[in-house]
Tab-separated table of C-alpha atoms and ligand atoms in Angstrom:
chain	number	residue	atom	x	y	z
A	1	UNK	CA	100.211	137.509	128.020
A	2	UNK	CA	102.902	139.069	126.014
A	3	UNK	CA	106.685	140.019	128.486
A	4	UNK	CA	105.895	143.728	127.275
A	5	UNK	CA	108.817	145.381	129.632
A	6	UNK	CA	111.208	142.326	127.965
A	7	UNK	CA	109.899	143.760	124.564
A	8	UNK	CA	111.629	147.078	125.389
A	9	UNK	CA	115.498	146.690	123.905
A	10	UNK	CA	114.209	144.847	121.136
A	11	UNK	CA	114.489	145.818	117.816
A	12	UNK	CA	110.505	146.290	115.730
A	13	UNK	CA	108.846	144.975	113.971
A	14	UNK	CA	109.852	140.724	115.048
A	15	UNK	CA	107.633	137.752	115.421
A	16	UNK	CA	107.216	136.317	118.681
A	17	UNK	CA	106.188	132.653	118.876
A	18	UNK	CA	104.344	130.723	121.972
A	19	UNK	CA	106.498	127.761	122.123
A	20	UNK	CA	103.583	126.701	124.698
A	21	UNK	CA	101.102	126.879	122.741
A	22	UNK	CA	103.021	125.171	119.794
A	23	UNK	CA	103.756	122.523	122.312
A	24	UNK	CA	99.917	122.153	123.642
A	25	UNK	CA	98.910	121.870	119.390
A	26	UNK	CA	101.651	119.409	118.883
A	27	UNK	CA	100.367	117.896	121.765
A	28	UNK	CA	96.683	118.026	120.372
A	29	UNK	CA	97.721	116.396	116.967
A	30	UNK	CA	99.502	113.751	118.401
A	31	UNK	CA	96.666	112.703	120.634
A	32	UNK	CA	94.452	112.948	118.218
A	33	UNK	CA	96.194	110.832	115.341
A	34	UNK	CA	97.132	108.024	118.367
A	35	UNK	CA	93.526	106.948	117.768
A	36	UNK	CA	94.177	105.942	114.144
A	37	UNK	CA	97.121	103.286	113.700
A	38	UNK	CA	97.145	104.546	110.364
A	39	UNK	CA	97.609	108.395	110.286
A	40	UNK	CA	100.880	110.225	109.290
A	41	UNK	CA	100.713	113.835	109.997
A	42	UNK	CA	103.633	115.886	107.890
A	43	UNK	CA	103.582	119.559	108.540
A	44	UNK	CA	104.104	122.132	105.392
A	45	UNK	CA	107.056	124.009	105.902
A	46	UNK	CA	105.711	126.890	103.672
A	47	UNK	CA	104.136	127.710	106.288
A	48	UNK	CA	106.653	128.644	108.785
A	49	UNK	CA	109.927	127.718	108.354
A	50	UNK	CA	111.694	129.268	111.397
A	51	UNK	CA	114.278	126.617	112.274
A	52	UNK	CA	113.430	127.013	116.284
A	53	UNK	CA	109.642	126.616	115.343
A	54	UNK	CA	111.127	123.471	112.837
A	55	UNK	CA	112.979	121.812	115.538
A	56	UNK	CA	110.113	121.837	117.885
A	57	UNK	CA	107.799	120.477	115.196
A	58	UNK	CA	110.226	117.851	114.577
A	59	UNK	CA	111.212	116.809	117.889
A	60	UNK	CA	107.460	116.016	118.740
A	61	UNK	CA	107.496	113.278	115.352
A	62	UNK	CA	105.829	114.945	112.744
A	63	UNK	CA	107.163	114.563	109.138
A	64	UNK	CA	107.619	117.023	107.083
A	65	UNK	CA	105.673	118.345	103.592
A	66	UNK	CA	108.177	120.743	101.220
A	67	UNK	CA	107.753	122.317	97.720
A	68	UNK	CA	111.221	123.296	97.142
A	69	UNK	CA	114.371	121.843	97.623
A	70	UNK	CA	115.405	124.378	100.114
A	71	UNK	CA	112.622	123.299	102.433
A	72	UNK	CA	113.816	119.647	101.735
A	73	UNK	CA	117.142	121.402	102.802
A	74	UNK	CA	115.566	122.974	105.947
A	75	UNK	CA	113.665	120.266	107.211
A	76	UNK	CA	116.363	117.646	107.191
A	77	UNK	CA	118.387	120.379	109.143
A	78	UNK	CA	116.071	120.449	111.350
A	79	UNK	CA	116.042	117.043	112.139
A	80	UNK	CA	112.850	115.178	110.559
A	81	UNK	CA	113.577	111.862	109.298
A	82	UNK	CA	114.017	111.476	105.050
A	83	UNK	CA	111.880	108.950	105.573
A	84	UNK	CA	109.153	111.329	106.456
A	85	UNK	CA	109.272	113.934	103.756
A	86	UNK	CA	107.454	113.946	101.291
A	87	UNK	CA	107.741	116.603	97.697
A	88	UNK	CA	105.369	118.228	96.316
A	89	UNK	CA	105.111	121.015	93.513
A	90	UNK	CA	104.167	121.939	89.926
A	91	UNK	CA	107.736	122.766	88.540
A	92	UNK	CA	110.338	120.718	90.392
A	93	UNK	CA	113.737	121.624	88.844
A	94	UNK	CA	116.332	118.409	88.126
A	95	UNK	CA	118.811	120.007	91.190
A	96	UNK	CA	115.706	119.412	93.426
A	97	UNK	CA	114.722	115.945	92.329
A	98	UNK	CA	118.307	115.067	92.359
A	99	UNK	CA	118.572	116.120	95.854
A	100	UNK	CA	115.564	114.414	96.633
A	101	UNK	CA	116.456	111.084	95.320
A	102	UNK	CA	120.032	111.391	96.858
A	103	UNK	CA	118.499	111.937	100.257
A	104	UNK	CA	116.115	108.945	99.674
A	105	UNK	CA	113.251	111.113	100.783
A	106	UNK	CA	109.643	108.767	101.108
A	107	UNK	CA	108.073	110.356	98.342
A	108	UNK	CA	107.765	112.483	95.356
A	109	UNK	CA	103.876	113.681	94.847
A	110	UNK	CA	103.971	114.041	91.292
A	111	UNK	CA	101.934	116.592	89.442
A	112	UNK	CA	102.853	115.981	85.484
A	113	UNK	CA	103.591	113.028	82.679
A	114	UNK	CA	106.637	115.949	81.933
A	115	UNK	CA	107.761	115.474	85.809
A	116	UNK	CA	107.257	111.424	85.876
A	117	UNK	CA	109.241	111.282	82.751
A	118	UNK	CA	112.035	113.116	84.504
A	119	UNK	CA	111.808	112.041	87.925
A	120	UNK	CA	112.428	108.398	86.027
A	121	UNK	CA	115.060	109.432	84.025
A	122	UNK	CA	117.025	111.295	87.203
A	123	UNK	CA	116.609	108.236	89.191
A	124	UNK	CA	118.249	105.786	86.569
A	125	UNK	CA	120.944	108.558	86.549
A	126	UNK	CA	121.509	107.280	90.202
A	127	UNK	CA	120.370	103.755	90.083
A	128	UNK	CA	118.056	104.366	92.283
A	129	UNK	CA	113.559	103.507	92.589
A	130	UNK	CA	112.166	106.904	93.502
A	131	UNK	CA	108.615	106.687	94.824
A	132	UNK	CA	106.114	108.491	93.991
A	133	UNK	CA	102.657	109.390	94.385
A	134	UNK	CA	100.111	111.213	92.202
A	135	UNK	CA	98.771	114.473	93.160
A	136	UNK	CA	94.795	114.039	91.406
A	137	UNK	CA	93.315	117.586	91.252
A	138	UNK	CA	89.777	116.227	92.550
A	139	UNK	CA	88.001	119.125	91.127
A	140	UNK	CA	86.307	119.933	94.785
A	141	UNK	CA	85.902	123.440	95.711
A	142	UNK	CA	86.557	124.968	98.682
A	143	UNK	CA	84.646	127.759	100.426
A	144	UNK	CA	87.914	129.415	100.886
A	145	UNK	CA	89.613	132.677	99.238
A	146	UNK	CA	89.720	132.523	95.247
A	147	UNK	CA	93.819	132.581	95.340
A	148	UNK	CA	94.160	129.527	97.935
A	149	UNK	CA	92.037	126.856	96.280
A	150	UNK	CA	93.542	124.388	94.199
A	151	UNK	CA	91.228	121.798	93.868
A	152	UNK	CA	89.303	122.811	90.876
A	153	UNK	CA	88.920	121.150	87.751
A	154	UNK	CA	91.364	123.612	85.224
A	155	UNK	CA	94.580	124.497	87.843
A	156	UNK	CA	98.043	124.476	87.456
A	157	UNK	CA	98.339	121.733	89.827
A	158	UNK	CA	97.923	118.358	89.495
A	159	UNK	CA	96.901	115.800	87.227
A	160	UNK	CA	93.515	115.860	85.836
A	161	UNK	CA	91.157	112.545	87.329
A	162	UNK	CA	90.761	111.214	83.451
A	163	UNK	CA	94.069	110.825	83.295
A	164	UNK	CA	94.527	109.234	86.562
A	165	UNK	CA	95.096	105.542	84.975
A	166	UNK	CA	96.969	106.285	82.508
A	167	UNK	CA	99.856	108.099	84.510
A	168	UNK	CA	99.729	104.937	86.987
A	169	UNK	CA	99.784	102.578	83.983
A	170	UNK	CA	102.667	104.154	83.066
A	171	UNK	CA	104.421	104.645	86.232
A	172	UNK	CA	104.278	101.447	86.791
A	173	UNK	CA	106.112	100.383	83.413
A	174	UNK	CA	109.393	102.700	84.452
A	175	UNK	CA	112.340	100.563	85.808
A	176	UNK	CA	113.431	103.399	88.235
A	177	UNK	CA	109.519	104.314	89.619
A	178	UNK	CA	107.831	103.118	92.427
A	179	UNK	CA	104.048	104.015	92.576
A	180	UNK	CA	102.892	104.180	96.066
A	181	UNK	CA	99.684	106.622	96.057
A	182	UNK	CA	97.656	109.426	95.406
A	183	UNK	CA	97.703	112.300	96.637
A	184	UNK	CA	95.314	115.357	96.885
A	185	UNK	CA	95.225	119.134	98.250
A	186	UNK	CA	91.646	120.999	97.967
A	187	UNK	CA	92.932	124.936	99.405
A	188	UNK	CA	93.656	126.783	102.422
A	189	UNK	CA	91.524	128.547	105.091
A	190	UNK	CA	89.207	125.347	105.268
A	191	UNK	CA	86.741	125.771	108.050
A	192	UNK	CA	83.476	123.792	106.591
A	193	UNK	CA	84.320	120.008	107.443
A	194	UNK	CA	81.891	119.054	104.571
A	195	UNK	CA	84.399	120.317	101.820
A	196	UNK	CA	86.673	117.700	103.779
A	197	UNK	CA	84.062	115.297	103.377
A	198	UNK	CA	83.547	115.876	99.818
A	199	UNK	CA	87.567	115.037	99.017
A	200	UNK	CA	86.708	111.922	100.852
A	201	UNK	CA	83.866	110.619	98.614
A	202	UNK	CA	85.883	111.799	95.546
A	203	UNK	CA	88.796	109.410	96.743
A	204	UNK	CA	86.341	106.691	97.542
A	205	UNK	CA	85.218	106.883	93.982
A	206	UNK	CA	88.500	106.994	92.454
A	207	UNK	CA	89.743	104.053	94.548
A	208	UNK	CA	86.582	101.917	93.478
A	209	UNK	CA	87.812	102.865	90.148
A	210	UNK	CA	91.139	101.681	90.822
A	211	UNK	CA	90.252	98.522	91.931
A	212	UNK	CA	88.305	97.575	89.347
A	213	UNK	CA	91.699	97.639	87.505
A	214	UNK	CA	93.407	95.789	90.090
A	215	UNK	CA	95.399	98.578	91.170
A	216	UNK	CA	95.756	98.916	95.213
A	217	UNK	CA	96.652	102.263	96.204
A	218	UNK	CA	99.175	101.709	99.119
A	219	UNK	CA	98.996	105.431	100.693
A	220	UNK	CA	96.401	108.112	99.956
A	221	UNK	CA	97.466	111.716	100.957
A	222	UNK	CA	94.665	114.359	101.459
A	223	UNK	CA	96.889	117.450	102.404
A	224	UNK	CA	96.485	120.195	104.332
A	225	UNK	CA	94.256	122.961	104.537
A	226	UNK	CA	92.401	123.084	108.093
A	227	UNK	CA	91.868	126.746	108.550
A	228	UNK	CA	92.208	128.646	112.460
A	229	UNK	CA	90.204	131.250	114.051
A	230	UNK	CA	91.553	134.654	112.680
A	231	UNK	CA	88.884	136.748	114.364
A	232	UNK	CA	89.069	135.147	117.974
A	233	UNK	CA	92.610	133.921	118.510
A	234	UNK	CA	92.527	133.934	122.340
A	235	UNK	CA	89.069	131.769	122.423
A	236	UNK	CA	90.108	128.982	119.891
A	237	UNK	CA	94.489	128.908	120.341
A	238	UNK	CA	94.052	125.571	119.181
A	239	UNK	CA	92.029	124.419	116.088
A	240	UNK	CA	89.670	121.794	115.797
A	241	UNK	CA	92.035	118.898	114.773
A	242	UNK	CA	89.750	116.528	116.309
A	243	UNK	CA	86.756	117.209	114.645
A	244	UNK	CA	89.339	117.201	111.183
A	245	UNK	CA	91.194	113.882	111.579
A	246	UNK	CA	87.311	112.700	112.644
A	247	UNK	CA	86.199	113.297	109.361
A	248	UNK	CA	88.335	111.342	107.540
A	249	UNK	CA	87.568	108.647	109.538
A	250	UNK	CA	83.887	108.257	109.324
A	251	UNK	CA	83.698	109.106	105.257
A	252	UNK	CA	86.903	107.381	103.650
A	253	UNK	CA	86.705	103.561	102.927
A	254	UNK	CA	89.896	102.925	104.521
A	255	UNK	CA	91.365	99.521	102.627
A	256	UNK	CA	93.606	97.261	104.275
A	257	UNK	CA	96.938	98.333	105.691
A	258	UNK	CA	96.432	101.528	103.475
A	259	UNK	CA	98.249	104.840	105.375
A	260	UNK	CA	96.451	107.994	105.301
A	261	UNK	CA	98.817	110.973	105.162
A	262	UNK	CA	98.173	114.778	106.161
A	263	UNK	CA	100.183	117.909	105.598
A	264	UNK	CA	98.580	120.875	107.699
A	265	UNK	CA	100.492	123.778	107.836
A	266	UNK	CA	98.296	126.987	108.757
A	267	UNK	CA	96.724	125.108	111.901
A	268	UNK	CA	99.813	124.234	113.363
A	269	UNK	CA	101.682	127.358	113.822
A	270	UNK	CA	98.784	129.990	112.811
A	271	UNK	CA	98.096	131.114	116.165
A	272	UNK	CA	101.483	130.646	117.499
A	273	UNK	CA	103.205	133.599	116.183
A	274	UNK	CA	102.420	137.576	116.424
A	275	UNK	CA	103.877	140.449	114.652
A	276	UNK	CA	105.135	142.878	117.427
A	277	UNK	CA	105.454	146.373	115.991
A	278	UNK	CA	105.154	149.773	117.438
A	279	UNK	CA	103.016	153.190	116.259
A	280	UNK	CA	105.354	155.528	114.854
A	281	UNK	CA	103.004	158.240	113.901
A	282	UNK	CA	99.326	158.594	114.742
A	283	UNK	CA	98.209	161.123	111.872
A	284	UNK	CA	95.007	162.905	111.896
A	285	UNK	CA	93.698	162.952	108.461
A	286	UNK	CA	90.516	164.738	107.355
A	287	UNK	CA	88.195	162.321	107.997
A	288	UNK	CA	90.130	159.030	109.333
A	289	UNK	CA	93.092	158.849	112.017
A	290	UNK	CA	95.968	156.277	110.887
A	291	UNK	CA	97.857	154.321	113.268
A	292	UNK	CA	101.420	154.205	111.480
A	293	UNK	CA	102.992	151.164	112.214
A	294	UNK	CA	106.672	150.380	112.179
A	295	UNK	CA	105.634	146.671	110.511
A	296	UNK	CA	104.595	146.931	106.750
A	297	UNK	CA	103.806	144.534	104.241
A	298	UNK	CA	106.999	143.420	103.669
A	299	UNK	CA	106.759	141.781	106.994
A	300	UNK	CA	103.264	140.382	106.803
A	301	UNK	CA	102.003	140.761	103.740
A	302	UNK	CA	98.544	138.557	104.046
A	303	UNK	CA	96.537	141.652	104.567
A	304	UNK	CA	97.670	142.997	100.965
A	305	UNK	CA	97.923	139.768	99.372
A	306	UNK	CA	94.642	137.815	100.479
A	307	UNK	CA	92.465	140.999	102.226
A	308	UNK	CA	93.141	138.779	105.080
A	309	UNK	CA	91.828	139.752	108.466
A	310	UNK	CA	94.449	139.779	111.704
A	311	UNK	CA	93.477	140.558	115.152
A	312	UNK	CA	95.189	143.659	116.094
A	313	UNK	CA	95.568	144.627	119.176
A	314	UNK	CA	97.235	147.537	121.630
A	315	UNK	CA	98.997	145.829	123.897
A	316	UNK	CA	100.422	149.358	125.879
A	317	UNK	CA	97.181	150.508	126.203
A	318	UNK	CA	94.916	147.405	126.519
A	319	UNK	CA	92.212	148.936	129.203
A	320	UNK	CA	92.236	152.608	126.271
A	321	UNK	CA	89.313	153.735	124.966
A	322	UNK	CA	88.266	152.492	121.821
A	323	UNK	CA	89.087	154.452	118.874
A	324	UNK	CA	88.867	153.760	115.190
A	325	UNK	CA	91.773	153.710	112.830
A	326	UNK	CA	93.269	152.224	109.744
A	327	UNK	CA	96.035	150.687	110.443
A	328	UNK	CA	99.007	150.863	108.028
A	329	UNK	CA	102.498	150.233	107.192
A	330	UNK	CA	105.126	152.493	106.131
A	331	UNK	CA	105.889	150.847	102.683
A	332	UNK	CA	105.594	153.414	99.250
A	333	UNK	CA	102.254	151.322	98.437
A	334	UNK	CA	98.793	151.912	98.893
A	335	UNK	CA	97.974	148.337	99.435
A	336	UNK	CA	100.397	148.774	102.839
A	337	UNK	CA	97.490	148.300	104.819
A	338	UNK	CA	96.658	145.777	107.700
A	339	UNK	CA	93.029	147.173	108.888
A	340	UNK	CA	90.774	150.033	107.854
A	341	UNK	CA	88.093	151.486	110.163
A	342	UNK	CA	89.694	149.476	112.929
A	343	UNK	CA	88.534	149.665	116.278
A	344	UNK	CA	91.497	149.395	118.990
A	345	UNK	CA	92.229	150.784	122.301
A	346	UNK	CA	93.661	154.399	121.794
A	347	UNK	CA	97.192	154.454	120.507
A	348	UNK	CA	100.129	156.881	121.385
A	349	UNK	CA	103.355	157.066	119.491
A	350	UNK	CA	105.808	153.990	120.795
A	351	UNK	CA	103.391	151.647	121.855
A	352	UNK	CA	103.366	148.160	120.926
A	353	UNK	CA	100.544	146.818	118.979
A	354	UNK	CA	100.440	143.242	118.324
A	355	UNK	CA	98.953	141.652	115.053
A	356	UNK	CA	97.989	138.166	115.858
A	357	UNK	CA	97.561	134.775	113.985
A	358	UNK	CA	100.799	135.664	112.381
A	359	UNK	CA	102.717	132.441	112.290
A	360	UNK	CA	101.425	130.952	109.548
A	361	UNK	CA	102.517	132.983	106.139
A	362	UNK	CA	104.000	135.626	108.217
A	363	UNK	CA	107.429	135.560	108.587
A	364	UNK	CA	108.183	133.020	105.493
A	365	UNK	CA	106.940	135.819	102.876
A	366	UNK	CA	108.609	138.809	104.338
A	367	UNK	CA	110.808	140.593	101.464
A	368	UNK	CA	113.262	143.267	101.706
A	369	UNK	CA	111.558	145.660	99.418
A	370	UNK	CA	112.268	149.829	100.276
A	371	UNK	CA	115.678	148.125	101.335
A	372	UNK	CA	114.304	146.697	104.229
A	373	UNK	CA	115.935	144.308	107.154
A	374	UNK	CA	113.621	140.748	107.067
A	375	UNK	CA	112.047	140.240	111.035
A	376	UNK	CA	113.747	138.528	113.423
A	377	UNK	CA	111.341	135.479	114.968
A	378	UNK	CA	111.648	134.967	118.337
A	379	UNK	CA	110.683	132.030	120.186
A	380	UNK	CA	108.142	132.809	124.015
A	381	UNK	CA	111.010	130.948	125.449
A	382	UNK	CA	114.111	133.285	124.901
A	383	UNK	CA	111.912	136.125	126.858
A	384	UNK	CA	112.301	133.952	130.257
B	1	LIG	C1	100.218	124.656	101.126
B	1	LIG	C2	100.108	123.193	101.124
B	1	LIG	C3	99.774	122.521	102.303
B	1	LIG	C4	99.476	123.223	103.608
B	1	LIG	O1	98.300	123.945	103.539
B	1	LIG	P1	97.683	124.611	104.872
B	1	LIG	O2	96.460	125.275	104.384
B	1	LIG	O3	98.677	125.578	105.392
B	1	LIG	O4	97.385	123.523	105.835
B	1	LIG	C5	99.719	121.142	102.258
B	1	LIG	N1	99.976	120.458	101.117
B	1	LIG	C6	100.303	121.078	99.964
B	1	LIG	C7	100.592	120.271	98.768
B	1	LIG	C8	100.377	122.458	99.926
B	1	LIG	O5	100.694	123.059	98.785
């Protein structure tokens, strides 16, 4: 599966991405929204923001969901359409709205009365209608890591659902504003469709509440969040996108003409990439063995951050014995650690062991710290 001998010359650790399988997801997606005249899928650069993997992502017609004004920056390099990015984000600076509103981007998704306030002012600046959206913290919870749900009631992001009419009210009365939706985000790591399905009947209810005030919602947003397979990534490659977009679809009222936007990151390039390192040291402890890797947390640091589980894997040795390990970086931290009591075929020094379900969070939040170099990603494609 993996061009080992091509692997050679190469400098470790680097993430390798299967354009194929990006291709076969894109693929997967598109199919999948073609059922629905009404879907727009934008995928969240945070995720990944490799400008090959970008490109790709782009050239198949996805738009494109940024929280900075970099990845507003990235993402129109990369060739998706202003007219398919939308903004979202709890502190956006006036340089980024600015940029935003110069580029005539489809939508701000607006998380304060402090940012509407600005966003209108900035706009007049330009003589220009921004559009906007609201992003309504639905106070859902997700069955999902502590540090990736956002959905709850008292959050940083968002505006709270009592206020909800109040901030349109308003919006509405600003020369330079265009309300055009809601929007919403729950968390990250979603794997229980009913969580889904409970954001749905929370935006049913707030659009019946809507109504009632005359106010038509043109585009509702639900966000991302569709988790992948970590501990099987060769059995599920592709996540269950139709079982995801089929959700929506039987539980939210759907109102006339009304678009339905998503912004998955993690499922589209999660199980593309892999972290490609190599054992530098296999050191007998007093009780444990420790498979020293040449990757650390500064190139993957999910394992640290989130006690995330990867797949790891010896690709040199992939008929070895089995042998337990903890597996760990070389970084001056104890927390430089991707597996303990790890069960992999027996490494040597030099071989390559691959961490999969990397390329979502992976390469974006490498840092340099202990001075060092940030991984290269390389696409399946530049091995032929
Ligand atoms: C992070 C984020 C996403 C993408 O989340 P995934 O779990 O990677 O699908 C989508 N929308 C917003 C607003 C986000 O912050």
């Amino acid at each position: 599966m993996f061009p080992i001998d091509k692997f050679q010359n190469i400098e470790t650790p680097f993430y390798y991405y299967d354009t194929e399988l990006l291709r076969t997801t894109l693929n997967t997606i598109n199919n999948e929204i073609g059922k629905y005249e009404n879907y727009c899928v934008h995928y969240a650069i945070k995720a990944n923001a490799n400008p090959k993997v970008l490109r790709i992502i782009s050239e198949a017609g996805l738009g494109a969901d940024c929280v900075s004004g970099n990845e507003i920056k990235a993402a129109l390099e990369a060739g998706f359409p202003a007219s398919k990015i939308v903004y979202a984000g709890v502190a956006k600076t006036d340089k980024e709205i600015l940029f935003g509103i110069d580029n005539d981007i489809f939508c701000f998704n607006c998380e304060s009365i402090e940012e509407l306030e600005v966003i209108q002012q900035l706009a007049a600046s330009r003589s220009k209608k921004a559009r906007i959206a609201f992003r309504i913290n639905p106070d859902v919870g997700a069955h999902t890591h502590s540090n990736i749900t956002t959905g709850l009631a008292e959050n940083k992001f968002g505006i709270p659902m009592a206020d909800m009419e109040k901030v349109i009210m308003l919006a509405k009365n600003m020369p330079n504003i265009e309300f055009i939706g809601l929007h919403f985000h729950i968390g990250s790591q979603i794997l229980e469709m009913e969580d889904f399905e409970a954001l749905c009947n929370r935006i049913n209810e707030l659009q019946e509440r809507l109504e009632e005030q005359g106010i038509v919602v043109q585009n509702i947003n639900v966000g991302g969040g569709l988790g992948i397979d970590y501990e099987n990534p060769n059995q599920k490659p592709v996540p269950d996108f139709k079982s995801f977009f089929e959700v929506y679809a039987k539980n939210m009222k759907v109102r006339h003409g009304q678009k339905i936007h998503f912004e998955p990151g993690r499922s589209v390039v999660g199980q593309i990439g892999t972290l490609i390192t190599r054992t530098i040291y296999v050191k007998k402890g007093t009780k444990k063995e420790f498979c020293i890797l040449d990757a650390g947390m500064t190139d993957l640091i999910r394992p640290a951050l989130y006690d995330a589980y990867h797949y790891i894997e010896n690709i040199s040795n992939p008929n070895g014995v089995s042998k337990e390990y903890d597996v760990v970086g070389p970084i001056c931290e104890s927390s430089d650690v991707f597996a303990k009591n790890y069960d992999m075929a027996e490494t040597r020094r030099g071989d390559f062991i691959a961490i999969r379900s990397a390329g979502a969070y992976g390469e974006i939040m490498a840092s340099q710290y202990n001075c060092r170099p940030l991984p290269i990603g390389y696409l399946s494609e530049e091995f032929k």
